XYZ file of C-alpha atoms in Angstrom:
579
model
C 26.133 -28.642 0.870
C 27.404 -24.954 0.927
C 25.256 -22.229 -0.379
C 26.765 -20.706 -3.135
C 26.762 -17.019 -2.578
C 27.919 -15.579 -5.889
C 25.257 -17.837 -7.537
C 24.319 -14.871 -10.098
C 27.142 -12.391 -10.051
C 29.505 -14.496 -11.437
C 28.250 -14.705 -14.461
C 29.142 -10.915 -14.272
C 32.359 -10.686 -12.828
C 34.105 -14.468 -13.362
C 36.490 -14.807 -16.758
C 38.549 -13.281 -18.944
C 35.377 -12.504 -21.049
C 34.001 -10.325 -18.342
C 36.933 -8.020 -18.596
C 35.197 -4.955 -20.144
C 32.888 -5.143 -17.210
C 34.913 -5.242 -14.780
C 36.914 -2.505 -16.388
C 33.535 -0.293 -16.276
C 32.853 -1.247 -12.393
C 36.822 -0.697 -11.747
C 35.943 3.019 -13.461
C 33.721 4.009 -10.426
C 35.457 2.403 -7.686
C 35.188 -1.190 -7.170
C 38.100 -3.324 -6.742
C 38.781 -7.016 -8.007
C 38.579 -7.674 -4.308
C 34.639 -6.032 -4.186
C 34.205 -7.789 -7.478
C 35.121 -11.070 -5.977
C 32.578 -10.986 -2.981
C 28.867 -11.222 -3.394
C 27.007 -8.593 -4.839
C 24.236 -6.983 -3.276
C 21.478 -4.698 -5.015
C 20.240 -1.819 -2.416
C 17.609 -0.511 -4.208
C 16.616 2.976 -2.477
C 13.545 5.137 -3.583
C 15.217 7.905 -2.141
C 13.600 11.266 -3.427
C 13.317 15.174 -2.216
C 10.305 15.741 -3.217
C 8.529 14.744 0.245
C 9.754 14.057 3.961
C 8.539 10.587 3.356
C 11.726 9.251 1.671
C 14.256 12.232 1.961
C 15.988 10.572 4.988
C 16.664 7.165 2.995
C 20.099 8.113 1.616
C 21.634 7.887 5.127
C 19.668 5.073 5.689
C 21.232 3.405 2.725
C 24.890 4.089 3.496
C 24.385 2.713 7.246
C 22.696 -0.525 5.233
C 26.008 -0.605 2.811
C 28.349 -0.303 5.808
C 26.516 -3.408 7.626
C 26.837 -5.465 4.453
C 30.427 -4.597 3.339
C 31.452 -5.517 7.289
C 29.571 -9.132 6.607
C 31.884 -9.539 3.144
C 29.507 -8.623 0.693
C 29.987 -6.136 -1.685
C 26.612 -3.172 -2.033
C 25.759 -1.526 -5.710
C 23.398 1.037 -4.874
C 20.454 2.226 -7.566
C 17.380 4.451 -7.075
C 14.041 4.095 -8.794
C 10.867 6.503 -8.169
C 8.677 7.550 -5.788
C 5.331 9.424 -6.266
C 4.208 11.570 -2.653
C 0.489 10.669 -2.127
C 0.303 13.727 0.054
C 1.856 16.447 -1.961
C 0.124 15.486 -4.884
C -3.645 14.543 -3.268
C -6.329 16.202 -4.726
C -4.602 17.227 -7.837
C -4.130 15.741 -11.797
C -0.691 14.142 -10.412
C -2.564 11.684 -7.610
C -3.352 9.399 -10.813
C 0.524 8.839 -10.369
C 0.599 7.433 -7.591
C -0.603 3.899 -7.893
C 0.587 3.480 -11.156
C 4.047 4.274 -9.290
C 3.808 0.741 -7.640
C 4.129 -1.068 -11.238
C 6.773 1.133 -12.812
C 8.649 0.582 -8.948
C 8.459 -3.189 -8.700
C 9.046 -3.241 -12.786
C 11.967 -0.992 -12.027
C 13.203 -3.389 -8.864
C 12.957 -6.443 -11.212
C 14.887 -4.810 -14.195
C 17.778 -3.774 -12.439
C 18.161 -7.174 -10.022
C 17.659 -9.155 -13.209
C 20.056 -7.162 -15.543
C 23.028 -6.921 -12.835
C 22.326 -10.373 -11.931
C 22.774 -9.162 -7.931
C 22.746 -12.317 -5.671
C 20.571 -11.065 -2.707
C 18.637 -7.309 -2.672
C 17.789 -5.006 0.205
C 15.316 -2.228 -0.456
C 14.466 0.984 1.381
C 11.201 2.301 0.956
C 9.249 5.467 2.475
C 5.928 6.342 0.731
C 3.125 4.731 0.454
C 3.089 2.681 -3.325
C 7.000 1.643 -2.677
C 6.965 -0.532 0.018
C 4.085 -3.121 -1.710
C 6.150 -2.053 -4.912
C 9.538 -3.153 -3.246
C 7.310 -6.654 -1.965
C 6.148 -7.027 -5.045
C 9.869 -7.024 -7.179
C 11.043 -9.005 -4.544
C 8.116 -12.261 -5.341
C 9.055 -12.258 -8.260
C 12.271 -12.299 -8.137
C 13.171 -14.564 -5.498
C 16.331 -14.146 -4.339
C 17.409 -13.263 -0.487
C 15.839 -10.260 -0.164
C 15.033 -7.295 2.782
C 12.359 -4.799 2.630
C 12.856 -2.300 4.924
C 10.675 1.159 6.107
C 12.046 4.324 6.731
C 9.756 5.195 9.325
C 7.207 7.163 10.710
C 8.163 11.294 10.985
C 7.521 12.374 14.370
C 3.884 14.166 15.160
C 3.993 18.345 15.099
C 2.559 20.374 18.121
C -0.110 22.358 17.774
C -1.501 24.158 21.191
C 0.219 21.325 23.010
C -1.684 18.627 20.975
C -0.039 16.299 18.689
C -1.128 16.836 15.092
C 0.077 14.864 11.382
C -1.035 16.237 8.304
C -4.260 14.557 8.824
C -5.104 17.565 11.054
C -3.634 19.727 8.080
C -6.208 18.377 5.172
C -8.978 18.544 7.969
C -7.759 22.284 8.758
C -8.585 22.948 4.933
C -12.004 21.661 5.229
C -12.512 23.804 8.656
C -11.245 26.893 7.069
C -13.871 26.756 4.214
C -16.918 26.100 6.628
C -15.573 29.398 8.429
C -14.840 27.472 11.541
C -10.696 28.149 10.981
C -8.665 31.200 10.035
C -6.496 31.241 7.820
C -3.853 32.410 10.360
C -4.349 29.427 12.234
C -4.209 27.044 9.456
C -0.457 28.909 8.803
C 0.557 27.933 12.381
C -0.393 23.876 11.863
C 0.922 23.924 8.133
C 4.069 25.184 10.079
C 4.441 22.782 13.094
C 2.162 19.259 11.357
C 5.194 17.566 9.494
C 8.467 18.430 11.580
C 10.920 15.997 9.918
C 11.875 13.182 7.190
C 9.501 9.746 7.545
C 6.363 8.901 6.586
C 2.937 10.252 7.219
C 2.678 9.729 11.371
C -0.673 7.693 11.843
C -1.656 4.622 10.867
C -2.233 5.232 7.312
C -1.043 3.660 4.374
C 3.013 3.727 4.685
C 2.810 2.507 8.251
C -0.475 0.395 7.341
C 1.966 -1.431 5.046
C 5.330 -1.603 6.607
C 3.292 -3.803 9.581
C 1.751 -6.118 6.772
C 4.889 -6.862 5.190
C 6.579 -7.689 8.294
C 3.744 -9.716 9.505
C 4.486 -11.592 5.760
C 8.539 -12.484 6.259
C 9.811 -9.867 4.394
C 11.270 -7.120 6.984
C 13.299 -7.565 10.146
C 11.322 -7.725 13.147
C 11.076 -4.148 15.000
C 12.691 -2.101 12.235
C 9.817 -0.459 10.912
C 8.099 0.898 13.749
C 11.700 2.474 14.910
C 10.412 6.114 13.484
C 12.440 7.932 10.896
C 14.651 10.321 13.213
C 15.279 8.034 16.124
C 18.850 7.499 16.951
C 18.033 3.655 16.479
C 17.200 3.339 13.067
C 20.782 3.962 11.673
C 22.400 1.302 14.362
C 19.448 -0.763 13.368
C 20.335 -0.224 9.464
C 24.069 -1.554 9.784
C 22.198 -4.672 11.667
C 20.027 -5.136 8.335
C 22.966 -4.779 6.183
C 24.638 -7.490 8.149
C 21.221 -9.334 8.439
C 20.638 -10.136 4.593
C 24.482 -11.813 4.072
C 23.388 -13.653 6.593
C 20.198 -14.452 4.475
C 21.966 -15.220 1.512
C 24.181 -17.387 3.289
C 21.372 -19.319 4.390
C 20.065 -19.599 0.929
C 16.039 -18.314 2.137
C 13.843 -16.318 -0.556
C 11.247 -14.944 0.195
C 9.173 -17.682 -1.396
C 10.495 -19.549 1.667
C 9.019 -17.597 3.990
C 5.902 -16.499 2.816
C 2.456 -18.519 2.704
C -0.747 -18.120 3.189
C -0.726 -18.364 6.903
C 1.429 -15.229 6.544
C -1.410 -13.194 4.388
C -3.643 -14.426 6.849
C -1.466 -13.113 9.642
C -0.999 -9.697 7.870
C -4.589 -9.247 7.455
C -5.509 -9.523 11.197
C -2.488 -7.191 11.957
C -4.255 -4.625 9.514
C -7.804 -5.029 11.406
C -5.945 -5.286 14.806
C -4.708 -1.631 14.294
C -7.578 0.119 11.964
C -4.955 0.172 9.311
C -5.376 1.788 5.597
C -7.740 -0.011 3.075
C -5.253 0.463 0.587
C -3.826 -2.836 2.480
C -6.805 -4.783 0.996
C -5.348 -3.634 -2.633
C -2.003 -4.587 -2.293
C -1.881 -7.669 -0.185
C -4.411 -9.101 -3.245
C -1.273 -7.672 -5.414
C 1.245 -9.564 -3.529
C -1.200 -12.541 -3.677
C -1.301 -12.285 -7.291
C 2.535 -12.109 -7.933
C 2.822 -15.506 -5.955
C 0.308 -17.498 -7.043
C -1.585 -17.709 -3.259
C -5.836 -17.441 -3.540
C -6.927 -14.526 -1.576
C -10.149 -12.977 -2.082
C -11.757 -9.937 -0.612
C -13.894 -12.177 1.213
C -11.115 -13.880 3.301
C -10.038 -9.564 4.386
C -13.871 -9.705 5.726
C -13.337 -13.314 7.264
C -9.967 -12.405 9.067
C -11.389 -9.404 10.414
C -14.893 -10.212 11.450
C -12.504 -12.641 14.184
C -10.125 -10.332 15.171
C -10.488 -7.727 17.743
C -9.452 -4.068 17.243
C -6.573 -3.613 19.771
C -4.478 -0.230 18.412
C -6.056 3.277 19.601
C -4.089 4.341 16.586
C -4.511 7.726 14.264
C -6.591 8.313 12.028
C -9.965 6.842 13.697
C -7.781 6.792 17.789
C -5.672 9.091 19.650
C -2.094 7.928 19.118
C 0.808 8.250 16.252
C 2.898 5.988 15.060
C 5.557 6.548 17.615
C 3.667 6.070 20.370
C 3.235 2.348 19.066
C 6.815 2.012 18.938
C 7.134 2.972 22.449
C 4.303 0.956 23.789
C 6.166 -2.361 23.006
C 6.049 -1.801 19.054
C 5.109 -5.378 16.560
C 6.580 -8.055 18.807
C 3.804 -6.752 21.174
C 0.703 -5.970 19.210
C 2.065 -10.236 18.170
C 2.027 -11.545 21.258
C -1.379 -10.096 22.207
C -2.972 -11.451 18.996
C -1.317 -14.913 19.781
C -2.662 -15.119 22.943
C -5.996 -14.566 21.505
C -5.523 -17.050 18.706
C -6.142 -14.747 16.329
C -3.113 -15.434 14.001
C -0.588 -18.413 13.181
C 2.898 -18.223 15.506
C 4.579 -20.878 13.560
C 4.697 -18.714 10.883
C 8.481 -17.319 10.136
C 10.025 -14.525 9.676
C 13.129 -13.793 7.317
C 15.588 -14.247 10.653
C 14.557 -17.609 10.597
C 12.619 -17.682 13.676
C 8.657 -18.118 14.193
C 6.500 -15.151 15.142
C 5.900 -17.393 18.679
C 9.630 -17.231 19.544
C 9.864 -13.389 17.722
C 7.553 -12.121 20.032
C 8.456 -13.813 22.875
C 10.748 -10.861 24.349
C 8.101 -8.477 23.494
C 8.281 -5.331 26.302
C 5.699 -3.491 27.260
C 5.753 0.354 28.293
C 3.966 0.561 31.865
C 1.002 2.209 31.762
C 0.632 1.994 27.837
C -2.326 2.615 26.137
C -1.812 2.462 22.318
C -2.352 -1.230 22.077
C -5.284 -2.226 24.160
C -5.242 -5.792 26.466
C -7.487 -8.726 24.905
C -9.708 -7.939 27.420
C -10.546 -4.052 26.429
C -10.567 -3.997 22.824
C -12.078 -1.158 20.840
C -13.765 -2.951 19.163
C -14.691 -7.047 19.062
C -13.782 -6.988 15.031
C -11.494 -5.421 13.319
C -11.185 -2.489 11.027
C -11.572 -3.733 7.490
C -15.098 -4.149 6.169
C -15.970 -6.027 3.125
C -19.152 -4.770 1.498
C -21.425 -6.398 -1.597
C -24.685 -5.823 -2.998
C -26.630 -4.008 -6.266
C -24.076 -1.428 -5.772
C -20.855 -3.438 -5.723
C -21.173 -7.513 -7.104
C -17.740 -7.419 -7.301
C -17.174 -6.358 -3.264
C -15.964 -3.045 -1.383
C -13.759 -1.847 1.092
C -14.647 0.189 4.229
C -12.705 0.983 7.142
C -14.671 1.099 10.513
C -11.974 2.040 13.645
C -14.284 2.183 16.326
C -15.830 5.222 16.124
C -17.758 5.243 12.464
C -21.877 4.450 12.399
C -22.990 0.993 10.799
C -25.924 2.170 9.073
C -26.318 5.158 6.669
C -29.083 5.646 4.530
C -29.337 8.696 2.340
C -30.071 10.317 -1.144
C -26.972 10.242 -3.465
C -24.811 13.537 -4.778
C -23.366 12.041 -7.944
C -20.162 13.645 -9.123
C -17.786 12.150 -12.261
C -14.213 13.010 -10.641
C -12.845 14.401 -7.382
C -12.300 18.023 -8.401
C -16.004 18.220 -8.788
C -16.996 16.913 -5.515
C -13.935 19.157 -3.422
C -15.605 22.298 -4.797
C -19.374 21.150 -4.009
C -17.464 20.426 -0.593
C -15.709 23.139 -0.147
C -19.039 25.931 -1.321
C -20.644 24.368 1.603
C -23.328 22.651 -0.798
C -23.760 19.258 0.489
C -26.120 18.471 2.546
C -26.675 16.256 6.178
C -27.504 12.961 5.345
C -26.333 12.708 1.883
C -23.848 9.668 -0.246
C -21.303 11.706 -2.124
C -20.560 9.403 -5.092
C -17.521 10.335 -7.128
C -17.104 7.492 -9.831
C -14.813 7.312 -12.873
C -11.895 7.421 -10.517
C -11.383 3.616 -10.226
C -7.795 2.027 -11.593
C -8.626 2.146 -15.148
C -11.127 4.867 -15.549
C -8.920 7.649 -13.289
C -6.841 6.125 -14.464
C -4.603 4.959 -11.280
C -7.536 4.996 -8.573
C -6.712 8.352 -6.980
C -7.298 8.818 -3.434
C -10.022 11.264 -1.741
C -8.225 12.122 1.892
C -9.314 16.209 0.354
C -12.537 15.397 0.513
C -12.951 13.316 3.414
C -10.951 15.550 5.276
C -12.831 18.511 4.282
C -16.349 16.915 5.233
C -14.598 16.311 8.195
C -13.314 19.691 8.939
C -16.731 21.104 8.166
C -18.313 18.670 11.246
C -20.228 16.765 8.276
C -17.532 13.827 9.252
C -20.893 11.623 11.153
C -23.718 12.944 8.725
C -22.536 12.163 5.372
C -20.908 9.106 3.603
C -19.128 9.178 0.665
C -18.425 5.931 -1.530
C -15.831 5.784 -5.009
C -14.671 3.876 -6.999
C -11.548 5.296 -6.334
C -9.548 5.024 -3.147
C -9.303 6.389 0.176
C -5.885 7.163 1.954
C -4.848 6.051 5.120
C -5.982 9.187 7.025
C -9.074 9.198 5.872
C -12.117 8.306 9.170
C -15.383 8.597 8.707
C -18.414 6.291 6.592
C -16.320 6.072 3.206
C -16.674 3.142 0.818
C -13.713 2.508 -1.498
C -12.539 0.413 -4.014
C -16.378 -0.230 -5.335
C -16.418 -2.791 -7.926
C -16.755 -2.834 -10.735
C -15.646 0.576 -11.566
C -17.966 2.974 -13.466
C -15.822 2.996 -16.219
C -16.143 -0.408 -17.399
C -20.080 -0.410 -16.857
C -20.352 -1.327 -12.806
C -23.747 -0.592 -11.626
C -22.175 3.203 -10.016
C -21.863 4.383 -13.415
C -26.208 4.060 -13.270
C -26.312 6.344 -10.011
C -27.934 9.721 -10.378
C -28.070 12.253 -7.871
C -31.167 11.409 -5.490
C -31.050 7.965 -5.764
C -31.241 6.516 -2.327
C -28.272 4.734 -0.992
C -27.997 2.154 1.843
C -25.006 1.095 2.849
C -25.541 -1.297 6.058
C -21.737 -2.503 7.648
C -23.471 -5.377 9.924
C -25.278 -6.871 6.890
C -22.187 -6.529 4.706
C -24.706 -4.592 2.358
C -24.479 -1.899 -0.356
C -27.234 -0.854 -2.338
C -28.477 1.600 -4.353
C -33.043 1.266 -4.181
C -32.858 0.026 -7.409
C -34.037 -2.663 -8.591
C -31.895 -5.006 -11.646
C -34.341 -4.104 -14.332
C -33.771 -0.242 -13.883
C -30.055 -0.805 -13.598
C -29.833 -2.695 -16.784
C -32.051 0.003 -18.275
C -29.729 2.834 -17.305
C -26.599 0.775 -18.408
C -28.220 -0.074 -21.647
C -25.890 1.492 -24.533
C -23.372 2.764 -22.045
C -20.172 4.522 -23.121
C -17.572 5.522 -20.668
C -16.357 9.549 -21.255
C -13.199 9.381 -23.697
C -9.883 8.178 -22.202
C -8.401 11.582 -20.193
C -5.340 10.066 -21.544
C -4.577 8.593 -25.148
C -1.031 7.749 -24.817
C 2.211 7.572 -22.307
C 2.142 5.897 -18.864
C -1.433 6.514 -17.868
C -2.624 5.048 -21.250
C -0.403 2.043 -20.852
C -1.517 1.429 -17.369
C -5.603 2.051 -18.466
C -5.074 -0.878 -21.077
C -3.687 -3.086 -18.842
C -4.766 -2.746 -15.075
C -7.336 -5.687 -13.638
C -10.195 -4.329 -10.919
C -9.851 -3.320 -7.664
C -11.009 -6.249 -6.268
C -7.953 -8.399 -7.917
C -5.929 -5.755 -6.553
C -5.383 -3.392 -9.761
C -2.223 -5.236 -10.843
C -1.604 -4.936 -14.710
C -1.566 -7.692 -16.954
C 0.151 -8.356 -20.211
C -2.961 -9.099 -22.997
C -3.539 -12.413 -22.921
C -2.948 -14.065 -26.898
C -5.869 -15.142 -28.739
C -6.028 -18.687 -30.120
C -5.100 -18.790 -33.770
C -7.321 -20.786 -36.384
C -5.494 -24.298 -36.562
C -2.856 -23.981 -38.793
C -2.876 -26.416 -41.648
C -0.873 -29.264 -41.829
C 2.362 -29.380 -44.012
C 1.258 -32.041 -46.555
C -2.259 -29.794 -46.854
C 0.055 -26.613 -47.004
C 2.410 -28.444 -49.949
C -0.773 -29.205 -51.739
C -2.592 -25.652 -51.430
C 0.876 -24.520 -53.239
C 0.842 -26.648 -56.043
C -0.384 -24.445 -59.181
């Protein structure tokens, strides 16, 4: 039985009743021939507020070219994108995670409203990638997610530099270790063109995870943003979505629990961002696939860290592409039994088939052989303890220490912590605690790259730890504990910590604890009242009212209706109405 490739759009374009709709579409250049073909939504997250998504207009034109050549009619629409790198350390950063929900909702609304037959999403900066995946999993239309690719590294005094070096340079200036003139020199070269931040930071991590889930063409994501191959690959992707539509393949036909385990293994093997934990939990929630924090730890424990990528390693994301890209990484993981090669990709092949033709650059050092891992276990670690009963996340990229014990320096917002670092008040051995920055308390769970990078820039990265109910950028390095749950705003134990309390982080034992008894914590939290909300109206207030714990992916949920008292029967109502 042949697939009806216009199953949705017929309701928009066919029949005399739809003449007004056709008239409106003809007003902007569509013809009868165009409207007789499948309508393909092209969801673009282009913006000129950052380099990450700045080139997506160009790529969208190439995608549309491929769609038309393969017999479809593309209809492009745009949604928002908030730059993590630009807003980092400011009040604007609260909008970042919130934007994930808005982007997902807007793509879903446009596709449902305009009844597209399939959808291609073009994504770049961090939250656009999981947001697009959330939307296509809800819609379950034939779909592709296309990542714009990594920025090229800059060059400073003969060395590759990325935005990570920029943030760390700020700390070096504050410590008197770098001049303002040198800072300006790095500033002018760190980001040389379009593309997302150039290490295995959140954008590149999530692009890898989405590809492993089977929602993106194999090998597309690692092609750098300004590489000549990206245009041709985008035309091919436009053709591919028509093939996916013809086959009737939808995201939920491809994504399975094994796909999630493969994605976690790939993130762990590349030292990827802790944000992957948050986003993969959210995607599993969209599908109803059981996935919990413990699953990340279990997969990471059995998966070696193979890729020597920034922020903890030596190489930028473009180097992984040259080395052999995702197919080479997959071939390594499959050879070691660390991923399921029977999981499928959107092209209709298994990962075993897709990685069979992987080519390895001679002498490459980016993706290690199985016999020489950077670490025998992966980069994602989940801790629990009396400070994080629901759990928290640490990234171990091969260079961090596994144990730290020291006195807490407690701050109730990121700006206060950054000021203390800038003024050099943080002493070696300390544990910087930043709270009321969680999903609800922030709201929006800001990333703390400004603070962590400043600590590293001051030379404190090996002697100071940091923990927060907020998040960390994928560019963070050092012993940093994020996503502490329950968060302070809901009365989690982190709200009970006081400056001077002794905190222990024990990675091997998977423990995060404060040297207080359960009774002491309970006493401190007795009568707990969170600070007044920072926003009482608008998008932040709505988000804070609906958002779940970080341990569940910080997804938003509509309020659940409360059971009402049993209504009286019709007979009782009639009797009650008699005077």
